[in-house]
Coordinates of C-alpha atoms in Angstrom, one line a residue:
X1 CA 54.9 -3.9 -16.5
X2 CA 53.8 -2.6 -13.5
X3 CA 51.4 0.3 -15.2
X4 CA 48.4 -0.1 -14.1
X5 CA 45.9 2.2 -12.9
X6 CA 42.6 2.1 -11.2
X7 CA 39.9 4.4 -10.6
X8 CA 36.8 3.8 -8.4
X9 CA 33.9 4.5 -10.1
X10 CA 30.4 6.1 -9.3
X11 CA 27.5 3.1 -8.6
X12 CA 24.9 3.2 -10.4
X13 CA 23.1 1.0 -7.6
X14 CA 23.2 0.8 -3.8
X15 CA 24.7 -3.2 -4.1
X16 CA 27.1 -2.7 -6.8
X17 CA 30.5 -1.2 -7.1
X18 CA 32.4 -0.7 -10.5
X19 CA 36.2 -0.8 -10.9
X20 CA 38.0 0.4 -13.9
X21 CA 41.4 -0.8 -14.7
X22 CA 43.5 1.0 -17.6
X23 CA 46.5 -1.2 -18.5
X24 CA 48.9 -0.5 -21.3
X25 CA 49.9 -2.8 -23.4
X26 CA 53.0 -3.5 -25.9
X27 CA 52.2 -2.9 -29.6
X28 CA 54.4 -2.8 -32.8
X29 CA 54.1 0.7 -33.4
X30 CA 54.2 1.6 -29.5
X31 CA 51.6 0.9 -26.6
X32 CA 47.6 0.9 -26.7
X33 CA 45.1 0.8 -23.9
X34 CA 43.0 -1.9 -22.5
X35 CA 40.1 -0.7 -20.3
X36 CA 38.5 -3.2 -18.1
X37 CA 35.2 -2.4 -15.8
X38 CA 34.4 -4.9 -13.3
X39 CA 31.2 -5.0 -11.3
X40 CA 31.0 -6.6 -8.2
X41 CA 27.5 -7.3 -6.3
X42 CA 26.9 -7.5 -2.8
X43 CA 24.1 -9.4 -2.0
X44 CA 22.8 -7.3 0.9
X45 CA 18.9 -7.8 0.8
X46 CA 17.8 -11.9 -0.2
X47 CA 13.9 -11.1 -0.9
X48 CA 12.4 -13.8 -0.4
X49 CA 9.7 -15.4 -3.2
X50 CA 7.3 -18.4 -2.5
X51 CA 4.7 -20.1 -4.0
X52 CA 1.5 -20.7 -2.3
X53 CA 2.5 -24.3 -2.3
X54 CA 5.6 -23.4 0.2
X55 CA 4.9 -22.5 3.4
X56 CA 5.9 -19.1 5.6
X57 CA 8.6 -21.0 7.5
X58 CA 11.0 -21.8 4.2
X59 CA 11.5 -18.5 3.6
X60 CA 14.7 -18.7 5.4
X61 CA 16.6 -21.7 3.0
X62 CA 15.3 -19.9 0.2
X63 CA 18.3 -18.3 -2.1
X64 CA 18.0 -14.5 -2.6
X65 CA 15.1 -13.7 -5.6
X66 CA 16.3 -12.8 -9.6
X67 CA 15.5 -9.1 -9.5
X68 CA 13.2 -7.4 -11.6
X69 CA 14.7 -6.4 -15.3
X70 CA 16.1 -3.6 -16.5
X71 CA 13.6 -0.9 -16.7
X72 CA 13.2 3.2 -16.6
X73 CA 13.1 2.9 -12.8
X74 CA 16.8 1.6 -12.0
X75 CA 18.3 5.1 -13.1
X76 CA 16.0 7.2 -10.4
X77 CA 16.3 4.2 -7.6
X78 CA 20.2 4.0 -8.4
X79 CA 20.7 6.0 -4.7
X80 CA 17.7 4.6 -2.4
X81 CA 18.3 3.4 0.3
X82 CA 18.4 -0.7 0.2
X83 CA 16.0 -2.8 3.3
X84 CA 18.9 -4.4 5.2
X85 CA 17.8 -7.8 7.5
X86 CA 16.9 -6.3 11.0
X87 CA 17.8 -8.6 14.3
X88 CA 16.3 -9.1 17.3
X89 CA 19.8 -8.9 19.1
X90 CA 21.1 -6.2 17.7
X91 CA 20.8 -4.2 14.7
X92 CA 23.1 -4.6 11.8
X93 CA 25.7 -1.6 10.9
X94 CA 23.9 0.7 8.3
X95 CA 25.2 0.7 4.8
X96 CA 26.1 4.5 3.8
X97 CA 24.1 5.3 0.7
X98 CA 25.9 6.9 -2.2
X99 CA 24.9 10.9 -2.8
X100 CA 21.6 11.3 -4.1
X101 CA 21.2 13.1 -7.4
X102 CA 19.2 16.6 -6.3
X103 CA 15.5 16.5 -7.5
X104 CA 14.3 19.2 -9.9
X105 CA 12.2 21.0 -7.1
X106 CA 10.0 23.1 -6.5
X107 CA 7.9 20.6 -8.5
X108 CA 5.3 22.2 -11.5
X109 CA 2.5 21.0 -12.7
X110 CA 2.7 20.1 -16.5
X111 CA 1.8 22.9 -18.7
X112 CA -0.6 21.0 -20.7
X113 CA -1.7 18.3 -17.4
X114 CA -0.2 15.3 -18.8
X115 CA 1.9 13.3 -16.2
X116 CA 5.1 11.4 -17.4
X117 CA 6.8 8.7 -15.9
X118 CA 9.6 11.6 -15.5
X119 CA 7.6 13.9 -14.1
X120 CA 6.3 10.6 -11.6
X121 CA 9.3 9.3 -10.8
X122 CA 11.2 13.2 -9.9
X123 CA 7.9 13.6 -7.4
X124 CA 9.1 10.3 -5.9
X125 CA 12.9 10.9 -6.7
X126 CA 11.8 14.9 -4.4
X127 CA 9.8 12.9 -1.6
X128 CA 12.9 10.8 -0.4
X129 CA 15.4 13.6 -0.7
X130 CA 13.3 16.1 0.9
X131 CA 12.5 13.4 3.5
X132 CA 16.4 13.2 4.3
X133 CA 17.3 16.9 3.9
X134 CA 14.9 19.0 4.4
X135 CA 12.7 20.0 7.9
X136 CA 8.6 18.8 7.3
X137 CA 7.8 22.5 7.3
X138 CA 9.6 22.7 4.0
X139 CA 7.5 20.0 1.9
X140 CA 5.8 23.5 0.2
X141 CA 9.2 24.1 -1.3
X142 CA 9.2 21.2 -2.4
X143 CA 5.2 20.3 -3.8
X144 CA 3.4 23.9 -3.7
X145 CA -0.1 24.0 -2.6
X146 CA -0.7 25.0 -6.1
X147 CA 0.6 21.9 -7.8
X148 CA -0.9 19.6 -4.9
X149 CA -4.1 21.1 -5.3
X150 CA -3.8 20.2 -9.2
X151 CA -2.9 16.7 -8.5
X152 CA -5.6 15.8 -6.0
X153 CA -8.0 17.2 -8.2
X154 CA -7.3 15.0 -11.4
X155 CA -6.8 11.9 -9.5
X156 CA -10.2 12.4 -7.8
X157 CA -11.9 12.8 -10.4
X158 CA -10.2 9.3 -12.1
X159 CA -11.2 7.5 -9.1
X160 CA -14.9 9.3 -8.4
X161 CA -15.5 7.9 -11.5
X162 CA -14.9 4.5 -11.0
X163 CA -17.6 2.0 -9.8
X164 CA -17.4 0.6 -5.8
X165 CA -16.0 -2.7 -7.2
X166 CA -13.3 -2.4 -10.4
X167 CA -13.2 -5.1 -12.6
X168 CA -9.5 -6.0 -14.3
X169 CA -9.6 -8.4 -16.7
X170 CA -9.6 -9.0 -20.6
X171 CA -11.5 -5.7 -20.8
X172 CA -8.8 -3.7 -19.2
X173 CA -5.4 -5.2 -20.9
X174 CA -5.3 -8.3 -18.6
X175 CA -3.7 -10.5 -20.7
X176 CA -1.7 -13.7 -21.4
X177 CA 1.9 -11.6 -20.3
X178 CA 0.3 -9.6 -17.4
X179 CA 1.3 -9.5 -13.7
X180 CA -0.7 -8.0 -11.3
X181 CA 0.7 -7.0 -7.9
X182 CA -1.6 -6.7 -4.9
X183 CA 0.0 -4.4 -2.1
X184 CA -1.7 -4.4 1.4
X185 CA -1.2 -1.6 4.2
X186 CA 1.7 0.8 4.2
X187 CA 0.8 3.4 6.6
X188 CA 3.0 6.2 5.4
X189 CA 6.1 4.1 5.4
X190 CA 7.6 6.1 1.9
X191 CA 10.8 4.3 2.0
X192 CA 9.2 1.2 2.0
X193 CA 6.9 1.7 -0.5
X194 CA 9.7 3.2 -3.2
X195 CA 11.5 0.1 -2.2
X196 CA 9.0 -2.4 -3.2
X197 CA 8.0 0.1 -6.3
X198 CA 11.5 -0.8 -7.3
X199 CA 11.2 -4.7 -6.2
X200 CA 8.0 -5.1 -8.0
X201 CA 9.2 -2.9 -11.2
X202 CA 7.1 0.2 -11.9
X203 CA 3.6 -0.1 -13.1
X204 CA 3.7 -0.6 -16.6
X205 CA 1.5 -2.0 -20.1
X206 CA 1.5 -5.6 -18.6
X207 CA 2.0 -4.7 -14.6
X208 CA -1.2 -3.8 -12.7
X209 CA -0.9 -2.5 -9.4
X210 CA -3.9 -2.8 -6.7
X211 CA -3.5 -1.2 -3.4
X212 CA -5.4 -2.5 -1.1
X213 CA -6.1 0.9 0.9
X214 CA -4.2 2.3 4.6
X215 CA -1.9 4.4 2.5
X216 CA -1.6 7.2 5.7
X217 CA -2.0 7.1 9.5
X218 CA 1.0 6.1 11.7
X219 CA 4.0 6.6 10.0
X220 CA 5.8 10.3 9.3
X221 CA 5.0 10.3 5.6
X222 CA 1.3 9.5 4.7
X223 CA 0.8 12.4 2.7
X224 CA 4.1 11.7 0.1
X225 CA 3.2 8.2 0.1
X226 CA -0.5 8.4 -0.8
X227 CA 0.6 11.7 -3.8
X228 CA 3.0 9.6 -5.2
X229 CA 0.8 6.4 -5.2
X230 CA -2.0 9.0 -6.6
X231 CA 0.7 10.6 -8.8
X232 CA 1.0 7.2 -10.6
X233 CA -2.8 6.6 -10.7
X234 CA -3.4 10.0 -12.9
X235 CA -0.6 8.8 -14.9
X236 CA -1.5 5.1 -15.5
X237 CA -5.0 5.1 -14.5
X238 CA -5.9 1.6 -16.2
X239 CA -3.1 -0.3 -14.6
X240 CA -3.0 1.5 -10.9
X241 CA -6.2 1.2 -8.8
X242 CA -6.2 2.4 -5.1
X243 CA -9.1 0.9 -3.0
X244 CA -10.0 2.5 0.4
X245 CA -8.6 1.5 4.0
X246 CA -10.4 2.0 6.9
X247 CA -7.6 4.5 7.8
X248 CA -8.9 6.9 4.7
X249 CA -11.6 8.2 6.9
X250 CA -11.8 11.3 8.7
X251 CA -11.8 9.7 12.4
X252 CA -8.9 7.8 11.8
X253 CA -7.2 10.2 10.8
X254 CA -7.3 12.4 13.2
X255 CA -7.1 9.9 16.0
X256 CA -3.4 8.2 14.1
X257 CA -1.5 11.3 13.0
X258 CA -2.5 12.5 9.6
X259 CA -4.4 15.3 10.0
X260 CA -1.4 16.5 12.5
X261 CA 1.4 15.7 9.7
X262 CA -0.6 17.6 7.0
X263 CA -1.0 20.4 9.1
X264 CA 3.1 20.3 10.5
X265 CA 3.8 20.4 6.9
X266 CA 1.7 22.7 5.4
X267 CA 1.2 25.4 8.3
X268 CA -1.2 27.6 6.8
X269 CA -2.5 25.6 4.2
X270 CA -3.0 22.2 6.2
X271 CA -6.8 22.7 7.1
X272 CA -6.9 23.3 2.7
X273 CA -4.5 20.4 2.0
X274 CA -6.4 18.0 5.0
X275 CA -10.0 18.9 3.4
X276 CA -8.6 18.2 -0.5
X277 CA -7.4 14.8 0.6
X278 CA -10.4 13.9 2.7
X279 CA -12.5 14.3 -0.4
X280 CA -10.2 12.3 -2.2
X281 CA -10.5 9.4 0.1
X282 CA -14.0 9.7 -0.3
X283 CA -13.4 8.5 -3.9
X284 CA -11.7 5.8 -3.6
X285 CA -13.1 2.3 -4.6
X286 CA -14.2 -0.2 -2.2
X287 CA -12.6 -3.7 -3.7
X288 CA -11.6 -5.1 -6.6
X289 CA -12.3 -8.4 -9.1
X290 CA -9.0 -9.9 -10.8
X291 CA -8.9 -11.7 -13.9
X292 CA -12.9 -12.9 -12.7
X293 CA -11.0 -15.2 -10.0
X294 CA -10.2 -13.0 -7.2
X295 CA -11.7 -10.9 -4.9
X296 CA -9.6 -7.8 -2.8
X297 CA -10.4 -5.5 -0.2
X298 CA -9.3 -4.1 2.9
X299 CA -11.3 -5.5 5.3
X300 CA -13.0 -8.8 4.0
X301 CA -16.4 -9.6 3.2
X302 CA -19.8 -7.6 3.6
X303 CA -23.5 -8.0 4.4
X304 CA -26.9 -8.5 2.7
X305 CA -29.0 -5.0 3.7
X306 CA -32.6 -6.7 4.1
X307 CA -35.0 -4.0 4.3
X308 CA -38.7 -3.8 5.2
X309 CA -40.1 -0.3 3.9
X310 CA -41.9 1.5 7.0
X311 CA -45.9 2.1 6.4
X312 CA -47.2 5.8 5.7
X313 CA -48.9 6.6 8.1
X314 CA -52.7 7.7 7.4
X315 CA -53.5 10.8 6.0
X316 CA -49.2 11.4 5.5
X317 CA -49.6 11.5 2.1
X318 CA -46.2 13.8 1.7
X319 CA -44.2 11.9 4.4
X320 CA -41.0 9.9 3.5
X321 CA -40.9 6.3 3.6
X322 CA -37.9 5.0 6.1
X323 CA -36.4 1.5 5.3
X324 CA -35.4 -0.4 8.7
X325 CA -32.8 -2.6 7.8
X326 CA -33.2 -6.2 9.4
X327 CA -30.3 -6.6 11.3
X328 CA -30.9 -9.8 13.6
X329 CA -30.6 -12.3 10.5
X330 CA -27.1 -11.8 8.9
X331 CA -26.1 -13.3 5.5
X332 CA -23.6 -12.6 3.0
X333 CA -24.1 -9.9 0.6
X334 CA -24.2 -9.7 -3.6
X335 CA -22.0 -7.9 -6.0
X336 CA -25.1 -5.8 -7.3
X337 CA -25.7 -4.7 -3.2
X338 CA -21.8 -3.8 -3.3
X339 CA -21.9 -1.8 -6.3
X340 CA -25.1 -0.1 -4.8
X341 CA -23.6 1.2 -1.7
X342 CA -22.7 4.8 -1.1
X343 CA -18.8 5.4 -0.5
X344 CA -18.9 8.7 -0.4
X345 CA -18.8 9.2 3.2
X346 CA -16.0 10.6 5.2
X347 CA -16.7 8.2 8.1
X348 CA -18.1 4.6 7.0
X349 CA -21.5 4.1 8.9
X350 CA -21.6 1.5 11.9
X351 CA -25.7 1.5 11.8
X352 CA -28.6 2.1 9.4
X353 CA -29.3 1.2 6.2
X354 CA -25.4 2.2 4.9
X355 CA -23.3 -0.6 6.1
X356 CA -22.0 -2.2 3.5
X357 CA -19.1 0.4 2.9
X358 CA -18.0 -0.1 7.2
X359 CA -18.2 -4.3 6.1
X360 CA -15.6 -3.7 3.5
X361 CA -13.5 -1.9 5.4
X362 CA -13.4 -2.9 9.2
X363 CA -14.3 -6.7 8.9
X364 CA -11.9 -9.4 10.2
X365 CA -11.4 -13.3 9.6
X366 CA -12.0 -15.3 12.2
X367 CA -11.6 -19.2 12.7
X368 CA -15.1 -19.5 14.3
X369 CA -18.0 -20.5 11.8
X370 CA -20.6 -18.4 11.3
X371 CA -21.2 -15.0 10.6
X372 CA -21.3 -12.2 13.2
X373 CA -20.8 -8.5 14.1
X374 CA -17.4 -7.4 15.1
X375 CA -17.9 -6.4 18.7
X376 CA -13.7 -6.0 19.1
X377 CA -13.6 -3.0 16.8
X378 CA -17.2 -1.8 17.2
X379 CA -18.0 -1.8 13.4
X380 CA -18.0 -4.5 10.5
X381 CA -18.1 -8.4 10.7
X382 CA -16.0 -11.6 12.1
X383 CA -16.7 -14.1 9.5
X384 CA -15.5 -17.7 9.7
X385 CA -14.3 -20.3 7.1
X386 CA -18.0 -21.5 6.1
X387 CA -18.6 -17.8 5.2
X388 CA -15.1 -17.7 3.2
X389 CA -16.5 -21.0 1.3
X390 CA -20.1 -19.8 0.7
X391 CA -19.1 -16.3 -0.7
X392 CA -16.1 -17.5 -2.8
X393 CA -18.7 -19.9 -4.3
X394 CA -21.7 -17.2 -4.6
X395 CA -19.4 -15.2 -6.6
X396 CA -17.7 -18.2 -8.2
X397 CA -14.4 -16.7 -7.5
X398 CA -10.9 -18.6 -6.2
X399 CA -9.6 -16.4 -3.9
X400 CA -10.2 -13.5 -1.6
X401 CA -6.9 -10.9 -0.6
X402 CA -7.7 -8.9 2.1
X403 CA -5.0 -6.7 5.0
X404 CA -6.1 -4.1 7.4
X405 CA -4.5 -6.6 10.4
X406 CA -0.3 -5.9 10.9
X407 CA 1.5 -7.7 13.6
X408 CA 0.0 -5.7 16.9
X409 CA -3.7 -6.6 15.5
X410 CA -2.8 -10.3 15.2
X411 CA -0.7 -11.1 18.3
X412 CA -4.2 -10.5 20.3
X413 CA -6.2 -13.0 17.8
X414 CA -7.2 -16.3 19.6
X415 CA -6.6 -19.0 17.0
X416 CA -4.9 -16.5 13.8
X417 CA -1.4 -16.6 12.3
X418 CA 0.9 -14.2 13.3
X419 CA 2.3 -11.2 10.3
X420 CA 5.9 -11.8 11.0
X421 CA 6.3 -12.5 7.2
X422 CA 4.1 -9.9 5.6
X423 CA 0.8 -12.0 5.1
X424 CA -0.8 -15.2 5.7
X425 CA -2.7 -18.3 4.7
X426 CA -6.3 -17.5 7.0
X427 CA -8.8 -19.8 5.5
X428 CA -8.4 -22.9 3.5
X429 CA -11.5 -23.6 2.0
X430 CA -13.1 -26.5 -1.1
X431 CA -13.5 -23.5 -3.4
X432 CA -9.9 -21.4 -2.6
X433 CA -8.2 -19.4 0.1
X434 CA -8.5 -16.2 2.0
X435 CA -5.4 -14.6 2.3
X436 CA -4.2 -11.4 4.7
X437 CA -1.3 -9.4 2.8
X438 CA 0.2 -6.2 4.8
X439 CA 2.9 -4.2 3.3
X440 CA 4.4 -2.4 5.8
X441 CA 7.7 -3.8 7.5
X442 CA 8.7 -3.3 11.2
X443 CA 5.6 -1.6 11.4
X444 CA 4.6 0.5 13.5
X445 CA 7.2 2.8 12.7
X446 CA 6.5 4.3 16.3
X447 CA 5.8 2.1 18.9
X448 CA 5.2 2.3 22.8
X449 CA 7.4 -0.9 23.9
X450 CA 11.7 -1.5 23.4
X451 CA 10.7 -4.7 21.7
X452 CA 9.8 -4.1 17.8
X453 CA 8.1 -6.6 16.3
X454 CA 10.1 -6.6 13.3
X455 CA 7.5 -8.0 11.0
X456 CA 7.9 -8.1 7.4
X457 CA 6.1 -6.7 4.6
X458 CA 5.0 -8.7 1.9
X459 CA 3.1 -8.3 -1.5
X460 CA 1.8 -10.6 -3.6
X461 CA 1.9 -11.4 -7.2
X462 CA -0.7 -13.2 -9.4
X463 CA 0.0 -14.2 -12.9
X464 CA -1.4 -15.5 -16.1
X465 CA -3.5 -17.4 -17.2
X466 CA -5.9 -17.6 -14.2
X467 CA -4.4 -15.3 -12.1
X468 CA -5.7 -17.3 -8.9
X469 CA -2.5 -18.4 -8.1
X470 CA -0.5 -16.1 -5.5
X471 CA 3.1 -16.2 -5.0
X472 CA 4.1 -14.1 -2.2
X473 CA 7.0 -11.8 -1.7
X474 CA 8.4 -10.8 1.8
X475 CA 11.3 -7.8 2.3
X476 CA 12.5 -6.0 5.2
X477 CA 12.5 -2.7 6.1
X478 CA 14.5 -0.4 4.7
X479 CA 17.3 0.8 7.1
X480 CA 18.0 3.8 8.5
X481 CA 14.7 5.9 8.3
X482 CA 15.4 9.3 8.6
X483 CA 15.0 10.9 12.2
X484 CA 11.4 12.5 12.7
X485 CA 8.9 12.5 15.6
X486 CA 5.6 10.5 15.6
X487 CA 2.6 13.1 14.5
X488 CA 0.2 11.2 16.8
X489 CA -0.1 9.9 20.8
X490 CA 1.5 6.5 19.8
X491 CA 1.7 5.2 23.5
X492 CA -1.9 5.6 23.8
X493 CA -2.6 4.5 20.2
X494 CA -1.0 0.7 20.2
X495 CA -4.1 -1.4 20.2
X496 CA -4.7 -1.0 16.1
X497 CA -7.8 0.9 15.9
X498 CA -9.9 -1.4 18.7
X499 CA -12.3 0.1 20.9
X500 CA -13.3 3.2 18.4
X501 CA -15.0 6.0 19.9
X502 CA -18.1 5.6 17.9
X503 CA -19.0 9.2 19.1
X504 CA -16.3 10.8 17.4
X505 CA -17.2 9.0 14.4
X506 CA -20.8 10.1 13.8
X507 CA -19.7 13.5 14.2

């Protein structure tokens, strides 16, 4: 009869919108309502999903992926921001975001030091509002030095615990309904990494996380990013494991923009909040064994240390022995020499008897045969496919998932695939693959040149029952980032951590 009304409602997510219609309708004893909510999606972000068995170039025919179900995340991730396709024209007209619900700020530590997935998902819910509304000089309003300081403390001592190489398998929960989700580099891109949080579903009884290390350096928010990532290690500590990047180091650091964001952010406090966090990385495990089929780390493959004791010298009774490692011979390395190696060092070692921890970090693939040192970056190894074969068959394993190389690192590699879609395929080999995953999209988020490159992030999934096969999933960046200014020299700092001032490192 013409009585109708509408009302627009509230979204609960950034691609939906809801429409209420209230229409009256005849009745014998006079009129009742009828209430009708209809939800329309917008598909605005297709994330694409392949199987190993489909190559980088179909991810443009493939339809949009089934999001993740329902879970406590969609509430808090209700008004992110969504990653919108960039182009290399011109880039596409921002989609507002609705209003963000406020964040209970300043953030307190619980009174009896048990983290929730509230209290973990306000911490995330504070970072990306504060990062939106509030100066970098204000974070302390936000995370006091007093609550930091609490969770740096209990998620170092979780991961100073654990051994160089963490084993998840039957032991740990792996089981027959288990994903496990293998992230590579972010490099303080927080918007990015709450987005694929949310694409990936939260961490969970049957979702393992394993982050394969560069959690700061380069972008404006390394010190949210790696809290929150922390944040969710002290609170799920058998389904979250952080592995150390080659950017969790002192010299990088403080050559990329880290040290200069913690100290922009927390004035007074930085050098105490710098020092905490450096001691933290010290922590942090080397690599990773999944399901007893796949091997992860941020560099690659390491070394056998071969060492010939030095003689006492006569009548030197009291003098200490010096092992020479034998560095002209190079061979692969074992598990037990992995799990032997000292971590704890703020700057892996490039020489002596240490090098082991520098291997898993720095190393690259390359598509020459044979093993070698890594002359373009001054520390770690170039190893080819007969390397990839012989160590996935020494430690009768399927597949090695490695990152540490975006898009500006691989554009100079003779003979590599490029990171336009977040990873790729490196070395096809009898016994399995070697794989390069990085998880930071249009990365860097600072760069020297007009032309981006636009890359993609990616992270890869591997599921039951062998968890050797990987299906990879690429997004976009999430669009607009908030205004800030680079913490580091970024036009001087383009080449992705070649020619290292090995100076600067031993000190």
């Amino acid at each position: 009869e013409g009585l109708v009304e509408t009302a627009s409602l509230p979204p609960r997510d950034s691609d939906k919108v809801c429409v209420l219609f209230i229409l009256p309708r005849p009745h014998l004893m006079g009129f009742h309502w009828v209430v009708v909510v209809v939800v329309v999606t917008k598909i605005t972000h297709p994330v694409e999903m392949l199987s190993e068995s489909e190559p980088p170039a179909a991810a443009a025919n493939l339809p949009s992926a089934t999001p993740p179900p329902p879970s406590s995340d969609e509430d808090f991730f209700s008004s992110v921001s969504v990653a919108s396709t960039s182009s290399t024209s011109s880039p596409s007209t921002p989609i507002p975001s609705p209003p963000q619900p406020h964040p209970e700020i300043p953030i307190s530590w619980p009174e009896d030091g048990t983290l929730t997935l509230a209290w973990v998902t306000n911490l995330m819910l504070a970072f990306d509002w504060s990062s939106k509304n509030l100066a970098p000089t204000e974070l302390p309003s936000v995370l006091p030095v007093a609550v930091f300081d609490r969770l740096i403390l209990t998620g170092s001592k979780i991961l100073h615990k654990e051994p160089n190489c963490v084993h998840i398998d039957s032991g740990s929960g792996l089981g027959k309904d288990s994903r496990v989700v293998v992230v590579g580099d972010v490099h303080g891109q927080l918007h990015d990494v709450l987005f694929l949080l949310r694409d990936a579903g939260f961490p969970s009884d049957d979702r393992f996380f394993v982050f394969n290390g560069d959690y700061v350096d380069r972008g404006a928010w390394g010190l949210e990013t790696f809290l929150i990532l922390l944040a969710w290690k002290v609170f799920m500590p058998n389904r979250v494991f952080l592995l150390r990047g080659n950017h969790e180091s002192k010299y990088c650091t403080s050559v990329y923009g880290f040290e200069k964001e913690v100290l922009a952010k927390y004035a007074d406090s930085g050098k105490h909040v710098y020092r905490k966090c450096l001691g933290c990385f010290e922590g942090l495990p080397l690599a990773s064994i999944i399901g007893d089929n796949v091997y992860t780390a941020h560099g690659g493959i390491f070394r056998s240390i071969a060492v010939t004791p030095a003689k006492r010298a006569k009548g030197k009774k009291n003098r200490k022995i010096v092992s020479n490692p034998d560095v002209t011979a190079l061979s692969l390395g074992s598990m037990e020499e992995l799990l032997k190696a000292r971590r704890s060092v703020l700057d892996p070692p490039w020489e002596g008897t240490n090098l082991i921890p520098g291997d898993v970090l720095w190393s690259d693939p390359s598509m020459k045969p044979g093993l070698s040192p890594n002359k373009e970056r001054g520390i770690g190894l170039l190893w080819g496919p007969d390397c990839t074969e012989d160590f996935l068959k020494k430690l009768n394993l399927k597949l090695i998932i490695r990152s540490h190389e975006g898009p500006d690192a691989r554009e100079k590699r003779e003979g590599m695939e490029g990171m336009d879609q977040g990873y790729t395929i490196d070395h096809v080999v009898q016994s399995g693959k070697l794989i390069t995953v990085f998880s930071a999209p249009d990365y860097p988020q600072f760069q020297a040149t007009k032309d981006r490159y636009r890359n993609k992030g990616a992270y890869i999934i591997l599921e039951p029952p062998n968890f050797d096969i990987p299906v990879y999933r690429s997004f976009e960046a999430v669009t607009p980032r908030p205004k800030v200014n680079p913490y580091y020299d970024f036009e001087d700092c383009i080449d992705s951590d070649e020619e290292l001032d090995l100076a600067s490192m031993a000190t």
